[in-house]
Amino acid sequence: MSATKPTVGWIGLGKIGTPMAQQVQAAGYPLVVYNRTAGKLKPLVEAGAKAAGGMTELAAQSDVVISMISDDPALREVGAAVKAGIKKGALYIDMSTVSPAASAEVAGWINGAGASYLRAPVSGSTMLASKGALTIFVSGPKPVFEAHRPIFEAMGKAIHHVGPAEEARHLKLAINLMIGVTAATIGEALAFGEGGGMEWRQMIDIINASVVASPLTGYKAEMLKNRDFAPAFTAAQMVKDFDLALETARAANVPMPVTAMVRQFMGALVAMGRGEKDFFSYVTLMEDLAGLSARAKPKD
Ligand SMILES: NC(=O)c1ccc[n+]([C@@H]2O[C@H](COP(=O)([O-])OP(=O)(O)OC[C@H]3O[C@@H](n4cnc5c(N)ncnc54)[C@H](OP(=O)(O)O)[C@@H]3O)[C@@H](O)[C@H]2O)c1
């Protein structure tokens, strides 16, 4: 531990984990890093982070362990390794988008090892992550959150403590399913307008100046106009989040008919080989289904 700041152990240097860890590093926290694929450690290590040989070793060297990893199986694997090494009185924060059920399981393991656990899923893009401007929802013991607020402030602009247990997991999934459903609505509407002869770029500009414009439609406007679906968040990731929400809802008998239907089409997009494109490529599926695909397009 440094004189002023706790040592942070970071697990998961993927698309969003890397810029988030870089913000923590830039805020002056001593960093120990681990990524399953070692090649991704390079930017952090070159900037002074220490590479750990494994996740248990990383946990043993850290005051605060943070993970930003893919999904429930990853959380269970990472959680088990962290539990094996975490110091008594230390803290584990998982910031991934995972189910309340897997998160509660890991909470039990970490608390059983004498450490604290916070859930802190994030809302925002990789671009916002690189500016330290994410929205972060935290749930877990409030005094622990308050004591570690500066770490969250390194990564986020809006930070909300939303409850003592799995509340943040529910909120994150609720927001993501609205984002996914919005992509589906826009995809359907754009294919409709295109079929009716609207000029592609003009249509997107006018929609963004209309009453349905939102931060999301604005943020995705250039991607749509340029038909450049390089992923900020992939269709496969959106399917994962839909499934987490639907499974959580099913267990509690909460009906989610709109989410369930859009999940079918988002799944078809993945099945057609577009799972690694951004989820806003949903419009291309709607174009295919509307028979518009043969038409000349600026770029796909
Ligand atoms: N991208 C976004 O805009 C965004 C926004 C909000 C929330 N999120 C959420 O943030 C999380 C990470 O997203 P991402 O876009 O960074 O995904 P990503 O680029 O696919 O990165 C996933 C990370 O998890 C690691 N991982 C996966 N399985 C693992 C395991 N079993 N053990 C150890 N590490 C494992 C990967 O390691 P490897 O490098 O070895 O594969 C990688 O570092 C996801 O839950 C996602 O839903 C993403």
Coordinates of C-alpha atoms and ligand atoms in Angstrom, one line a residue:
M1 CA 0.0 0.0 0.0
S2 CA 1.4 3.5 -0.9
A3 CA 1.4 6.2 1.7
T4 CA -1.8 7.8 0.4
K5 CA -3.5 5.4 -1.9
P6 CA -4.5 1.8 -1.7
T7 CA -3.0 -0.7 -4.2
V8 CA -5.6 -1.6 -6.8
G9 CA -5.5 -5.1 -8.4
W10 CA -7.2 -4.9 -11.8
I11 CA -8.6 -8.0 -13.6
G12 CA -9.9 -7.8 -17.1
L13 CA -8.3 -5.5 -19.7
G14 CA -10.9 -5.8 -22.5
K15 CA -12.5 -3.1 -24.6
I16 CA -13.8 -1.1 -21.6
G17 CA -11.6 -2.5 -18.8
T18 CA -8.5 -1.0 -20.3
P19 CA -9.6 2.6 -20.4
M20 CA -11.1 2.3 -17.0
A21 CA -7.9 0.9 -15.5
Q22 CA -6.0 3.6 -17.2
Q23 CA -8.1 6.2 -15.4
V24 CA -7.4 4.6 -12.1
Q25 CA -3.7 4.5 -13.0
A26 CA -3.8 8.2 -14.0
A27 CA -5.4 9.1 -10.7
G28 CA -2.2 7.8 -9.0
Y29 CA -3.3 4.4 -7.6
P30 CA -0.5 1.8 -7.6
L31 CA -1.8 -0.9 -10.0
V32 CA -1.3 -4.6 -10.2
V33 CA -2.9 -6.0 -13.4
Y34 CA -4.0 -9.4 -14.7
N35 CA -5.6 -10.3 -18.0
R36 CA -6.2 -13.9 -19.2
T37 CA -4.7 -12.9 -22.6
A38 CA -1.4 -11.5 -21.5
G39 CA -0.9 -9.3 -24.7
K40 CA -3.5 -6.9 -23.4
L41 CA -1.4 -6.0 -20.3
K42 CA 1.1 -4.0 -22.4
P43 CA -0.3 -0.4 -22.3
L44 CA -0.8 -0.6 -18.5
V45 CA 2.5 -2.2 -17.7
E46 CA 4.3 0.3 -20.0
A47 CA 2.7 3.0 -17.9
G48 CA 4.1 1.5 -14.7
A49 CA 1.6 -1.2 -13.6
K50 CA 2.9 -4.4 -12.2
A51 CA 1.8 -7.6 -14.0
A52 CA 0.6 -10.4 -11.7
G53 CA 1.2 -14.1 -12.6
G54 CA -2.4 -15.0 -11.7
M55 CA -5.6 -13.8 -10.1
T56 CA -5.1 -15.3 -6.7
E57 CA -1.6 -13.8 -6.6
L58 CA -3.0 -10.4 -7.7
A59 CA -5.7 -10.5 -4.9
A60 CA -3.0 -11.3 -2.3
Q61 CA -1.1 -8.1 -3.3
S62 CA -4.1 -5.7 -3.4
D63 CA -6.1 -3.6 -1.0
V64 CA -8.9 -3.3 -3.5
V65 CA -9.5 -5.8 -6.3
I66 CA -11.5 -4.6 -9.3
S67 CA -12.8 -6.9 -12.1
M68 CA -14.2 -5.9 -15.5
I69 CA -14.9 -9.2 -17.2
S70 CA -17.4 -10.7 -19.7
D71 CA -20.2 -12.5 -18.0
D72 CA -21.5 -14.9 -15.3
P73 CA -19.1 -17.8 -16.0
A74 CA -16.2 -15.3 -16.0
L75 CA -17.4 -13.8 -12.7
R76 CA -17.6 -17.2 -11.0
E77 CA -14.1 -18.1 -12.2
V78 CA -12.6 -14.8 -11.2
G79 CA -14.5 -14.6 -8.0
A80 CA -13.3 -18.1 -6.9
A81 CA -9.6 -17.1 -7.6
V82 CA -10.0 -13.7 -5.8
K83 CA -11.6 -15.4 -2.8
A84 CA -8.6 -17.7 -2.6
G85 CA -6.1 -14.8 -2.3
I86 CA -8.0 -11.8 -0.9
K87 CA -6.7 -10.3 2.3
K88 CA -9.0 -10.0 5.3
G89 CA -10.6 -6.6 5.5
A90 CA -9.8 -5.9 1.8
L91 CA -12.4 -5.1 -0.9
Y92 CA -13.5 -6.7 -4.1
I93 CA -15.5 -4.6 -6.6
D94 CA -16.9 -6.2 -9.7
M95 CA -17.9 -3.7 -12.4
S96 CA -19.1 -6.2 -15.1
T97 CA -22.6 -6.6 -16.3
V98 CA -23.6 -9.9 -14.8
S99 CA -26.7 -11.5 -13.2
P100 CA -27.9 -10.7 -9.7
A101 CA -27.8 -14.5 -9.0
A102 CA -24.1 -15.0 -9.9
S103 CA -23.2 -11.8 -8.1
A104 CA -25.0 -12.9 -4.9
E105 CA -23.1 -16.2 -5.0
V106 CA -19.7 -14.4 -5.3
A107 CA -20.7 -12.0 -2.6
G108 CA -21.1 -15.0 -0.2
W109 CA -17.7 -16.3 -1.1
I110 CA -15.9 -12.9 -0.6
N111 CA -17.7 -12.1 2.6
G112 CA -16.9 -15.7 3.8
A113 CA -13.2 -14.8 3.3
G114 CA -13.5 -11.8 5.6
A115 CA -13.5 -9.2 2.8
S116 CA -16.1 -6.7 1.5
Y117 CA -17.9 -6.8 -1.9
L118 CA -19.4 -4.1 -4.0
R119 CA -21.2 -4.4 -7.2
A120 CA -20.5 -1.4 -9.5
P121 CA -21.8 -2.0 -13.1
V122 CA -21.3 0.9 -15.4
S123 CA -23.3 2.7 -18.1
G124 CA -21.5 4.4 -20.9
S125 CA -19.2 3.7 -23.8
T126 CA -15.6 2.9 -24.2
M127 CA -15.1 6.5 -25.3
L128 CA -16.7 7.8 -22.0
A129 CA -14.6 5.3 -20.1
S130 CA -11.4 6.8 -21.6
K131 CA -12.5 10.3 -20.3
G132 CA -13.4 9.0 -16.8
A133 CA -17.0 10.0 -17.5
L134 CA -18.9 6.8 -17.0
T135 CA -22.1 6.5 -14.9
I136 CA -21.6 4.0 -12.1
F137 CA -24.3 2.3 -10.1
V138 CA -23.0 0.8 -6.8
S139 CA -24.7 -1.5 -4.4
G140 CA -23.3 -3.1 -1.3
P141 CA -22.4 -1.8 2.2
K142 CA -22.7 2.0 2.0
P143 CA -19.9 2.8 4.5
V144 CA -17.5 0.7 2.3
F145 CA -18.7 2.6 -0.8
E146 CA -18.2 6.0 0.9
A147 CA -14.7 5.0 2.0
H148 CA -13.7 4.1 -1.6
R149 CA -15.6 6.8 -3.4
P150 CA -12.4 8.4 -4.8
I151 CA -11.7 5.2 -6.8
F152 CA -15.1 5.5 -8.5
E153 CA -14.6 9.2 -9.1
A154 CA -11.5 8.3 -11.1
M155 CA -13.7 6.4 -13.5
G156 CA -17.1 8.1 -13.5
K157 CA -18.8 11.4 -13.5
A158 CA -22.2 10.2 -12.1
I159 CA -21.9 7.8 -9.2
H160 CA -25.0 6.5 -7.4
H161 CA -25.2 4.2 -4.4
V162 CA -28.5 2.4 -5.0
G163 CA -28.8 -0.2 -2.2
P164 CA -27.2 -2.7 0.1
A165 CA -27.3 -5.9 -2.2
E166 CA -28.0 -6.7 -5.9
E167 CA -29.9 -3.5 -6.7
A168 CA -27.2 -2.2 -9.0
R169 CA -27.3 -5.4 -11.1
H170 CA -31.0 -5.0 -11.7
L171 CA -30.7 -1.3 -12.6
K172 CA -27.9 -2.0 -15.0
L173 CA -29.9 -4.7 -16.8
A174 CA -33.0 -2.5 -16.9
I175 CA -31.1 0.3 -18.6
N176 CA -29.4 -2.0 -21.1
L177 CA -32.6 -3.6 -22.2
M178 CA -34.0 -0.2 -22.9
I179 CA -30.9 0.6 -25.0
G180 CA -31.2 -2.7 -26.9
V181 CA -34.9 -2.1 -27.5
T182 CA -34.1 1.4 -28.7
A183 CA -31.6 0.0 -31.2
A184 CA -34.3 -2.3 -32.5
T185 CA -36.9 0.4 -32.9
I186 CA -34.4 2.6 -34.7
G187 CA -33.3 -0.2 -37.0
E188 CA -36.9 -1.0 -37.9
A189 CA -37.7 2.7 -38.4
L190 CA -34.7 3.4 -40.6
A191 CA -35.4 0.4 -42.8
F192 CA -39.0 1.6 -43.2
G193 CA -37.8 5.2 -44.1
E194 CA -35.2 3.8 -46.5
G195 CA -37.7 1.6 -48.2
G196 CA -39.9 4.7 -48.6
G197 CA -37.1 6.5 -50.5
M198 CA -35.7 8.7 -47.7
E199 CA -32.1 9.7 -48.1
W200 CA -30.1 7.9 -45.5
R201 CA -28.0 10.6 -43.9
Q202 CA -30.8 13.2 -44.0
M203 CA -33.2 10.8 -42.4
I204 CA -30.8 10.2 -39.5
D205 CA -30.1 14.0 -39.1
I206 CA -33.9 14.8 -39.0
I207 CA -34.6 12.0 -36.5
N208 CA -31.9 13.4 -34.3
A209 CA -33.5 16.8 -34.4
S210 CA -37.0 15.4 -33.7
V211 CA -38.8 14.7 -30.4
V212 CA -37.5 11.1 -30.3
A213 CA -33.9 12.3 -30.3
S214 CA -32.0 11.2 -27.2
P215 CA -28.4 11.1 -25.9
L216 CA -28.3 7.5 -27.3
T217 CA -29.6 8.4 -30.8
G218 CA -27.2 11.3 -30.9
Y219 CA -24.2 9.2 -29.8
K220 CA -24.9 6.6 -32.5
A221 CA -25.8 9.0 -35.3
E222 CA -22.3 9.0 -37.0
M223 CA -22.0 5.3 -36.7
L224 CA -25.3 4.9 -38.5
K225 CA -24.7 7.6 -41.1
N226 CA -21.3 6.1 -42.0
R227 CA -22.6 2.6 -41.7
D228 CA -19.5 1.8 -39.8
F229 CA -20.5 -0.8 -37.2
A230 CA -17.1 -1.3 -35.6
P231 CA -18.1 -2.3 -32.1
A232 CA -18.3 -0.1 -29.0
F233 CA -20.6 -2.8 -27.7
T234 CA -21.3 -5.9 -29.7
A235 CA -24.6 -7.5 -30.7
A236 CA -23.4 -10.7 -28.9
Q237 CA -22.9 -8.7 -25.7
M238 CA -26.4 -7.2 -26.0
V239 CA -27.8 -10.7 -26.4
K240 CA -25.9 -11.7 -23.2
D241 CA -27.5 -8.8 -21.3
F242 CA -31.0 -9.5 -22.7
D243 CA -30.6 -13.1 -21.5
L244 CA -29.5 -12.0 -18.0
A245 CA -32.5 -9.7 -17.7
L246 CA -34.9 -12.3 -19.1
E247 CA -33.7 -15.0 -16.8
T248 CA -33.8 -12.8 -13.8
A249 CA -37.3 -11.7 -14.7
R250 CA -38.5 -15.3 -15.4
A251 CA -37.3 -16.3 -11.9
A252 CA -39.4 -13.5 -10.4
N253 CA -42.4 -13.9 -12.8
V254 CA -42.0 -10.4 -14.2
P255 CA -43.3 -10.3 -17.7
M256 CA -41.0 -8.7 -20.3
P257 CA -42.6 -9.3 -23.6
V258 CA -40.9 -6.6 -25.6
T259 CA -37.5 -7.5 -24.4
A260 CA -38.2 -11.2 -25.2
M261 CA -39.2 -10.4 -28.8
V262 CA -36.3 -8.1 -29.5
R263 CA -33.9 -10.8 -28.1
Q264 CA -35.1 -13.1 -30.9
F265 CA -34.1 -10.7 -33.6
M266 CA -30.8 -9.7 -31.9
G267 CA -30.1 -13.4 -31.7
A268 CA -30.7 -13.8 -35.4
L269 CA -28.2 -11.0 -36.1
V270 CA -25.6 -13.0 -34.2
A271 CA -26.6 -16.2 -36.0
M272 CA -26.1 -14.4 -39.3
G273 CA -22.5 -13.7 -38.4
R274 CA -22.8 -10.2 -37.2
G275 CA -22.4 -10.8 -33.5
E276 CA -19.1 -9.0 -33.3
K277 CA -20.4 -5.9 -34.9
D278 CA -21.9 -3.1 -32.9
F279 CA -25.5 -3.9 -31.8
F280 CA -26.7 -0.9 -33.8
S281 CA -26.0 -3.1 -36.9
Y282 CA -29.5 -4.4 -36.0
V283 CA -30.7 -2.1 -38.9
T284 CA -28.9 -4.3 -41.4
L285 CA -31.0 -7.3 -40.3
M286 CA -34.2 -5.2 -40.8
E287 CA -32.9 -4.1 -44.2
D288 CA -32.3 -7.7 -45.1
L289 CA -35.8 -8.7 -44.0
A290 CA -37.3 -5.8 -45.9
G291 CA -35.5 -6.8 -49.1
L292 CA -33.5 -3.6 -49.1
S293 CA -30.0 -5.3 -49.0
A294 CA -29.5 -5.5 -52.7
R295 CA -29.5 -1.7 -52.9
A296 CA -26.3 0.2 -53.1
K297 CA -25.1 1.4 -49.7
P298 CA -22.4 3.9 -48.8
K299 CA -20.5 1.3 -46.7
D300 CA -21.1 -1.8 -44.6
Ligands
LIG1 N1 -17.9 -2.2 -24.0 C1 -18.8 -1.4 -23.4 O1 -19.1 -0.4 -24.0 C2 -19.5 -1.8 -22.1 C3 -20.3 -0.8 -21.5 C4 -20.8 -1.1 -20.3 C5 -20.6 -2.3 -19.7 N2 -19.9 -3.3 -20.3 C6 -19.7 -4.6 -19.7 O2 -18.3 -4.6 -19.3 C7 -17.9 -6.0 -19.3 C8 -16.6 -6.1 -20.1 O3 -16.9 -5.6 -21.4 P1 -15.9 -5.4 -22.6 O4 -16.6 -4.7 -23.7 O5 -14.6 -4.9 -22.0 O6 -15.7 -7.0 -23.0 P2 -14.4 -7.6 -23.7 O7 -13.6 -6.7 -24.5 O8 -14.9 -8.9 -24.3 O9 -13.5 -8.0 -22.4 C9 -13.8 -9.1 -21.6 C10 -12.7 -9.2 -20.6 O10 -13.1 -10.3 -19.7 C11 -11.9 -11.2 -19.6 N3 -12.4 -12.6 -19.3 C12 -13.4 -13.3 -19.9 N4 -13.6 -14.5 -19.4 C13 -12.7 -14.6 -18.4 C14 -12.3 -15.6 -17.5 N5 -13.0 -16.7 -17.4 N6 -11.3 -15.3 -16.6 C15 -10.6 -14.1 -16.7 N7 -10.9 -13.1 -17.5 C16 -11.9 -13.4 -18.4 C17 -11.3 -11.1 -21.0 O11 -10.0 -11.7 -21.1 P3 -9.4 -12.0 -22.5 O12 -8.7 -10.7 -22.9 O13 -8.4 -13.1 -22.2 O14 -10.5 -12.5 -23.4 C18 -11.4 -9.6 -21.2 O15 -10.3 -9.0 -20.4 C19 -19.0 -6.8 -19.8 O16 -19.8 -7.4 -18.7 C20 -19.9 -5.8 -20.6 O17 -21.2 -6.2 -20.6 C21 -19.3 -3.0 -21.5

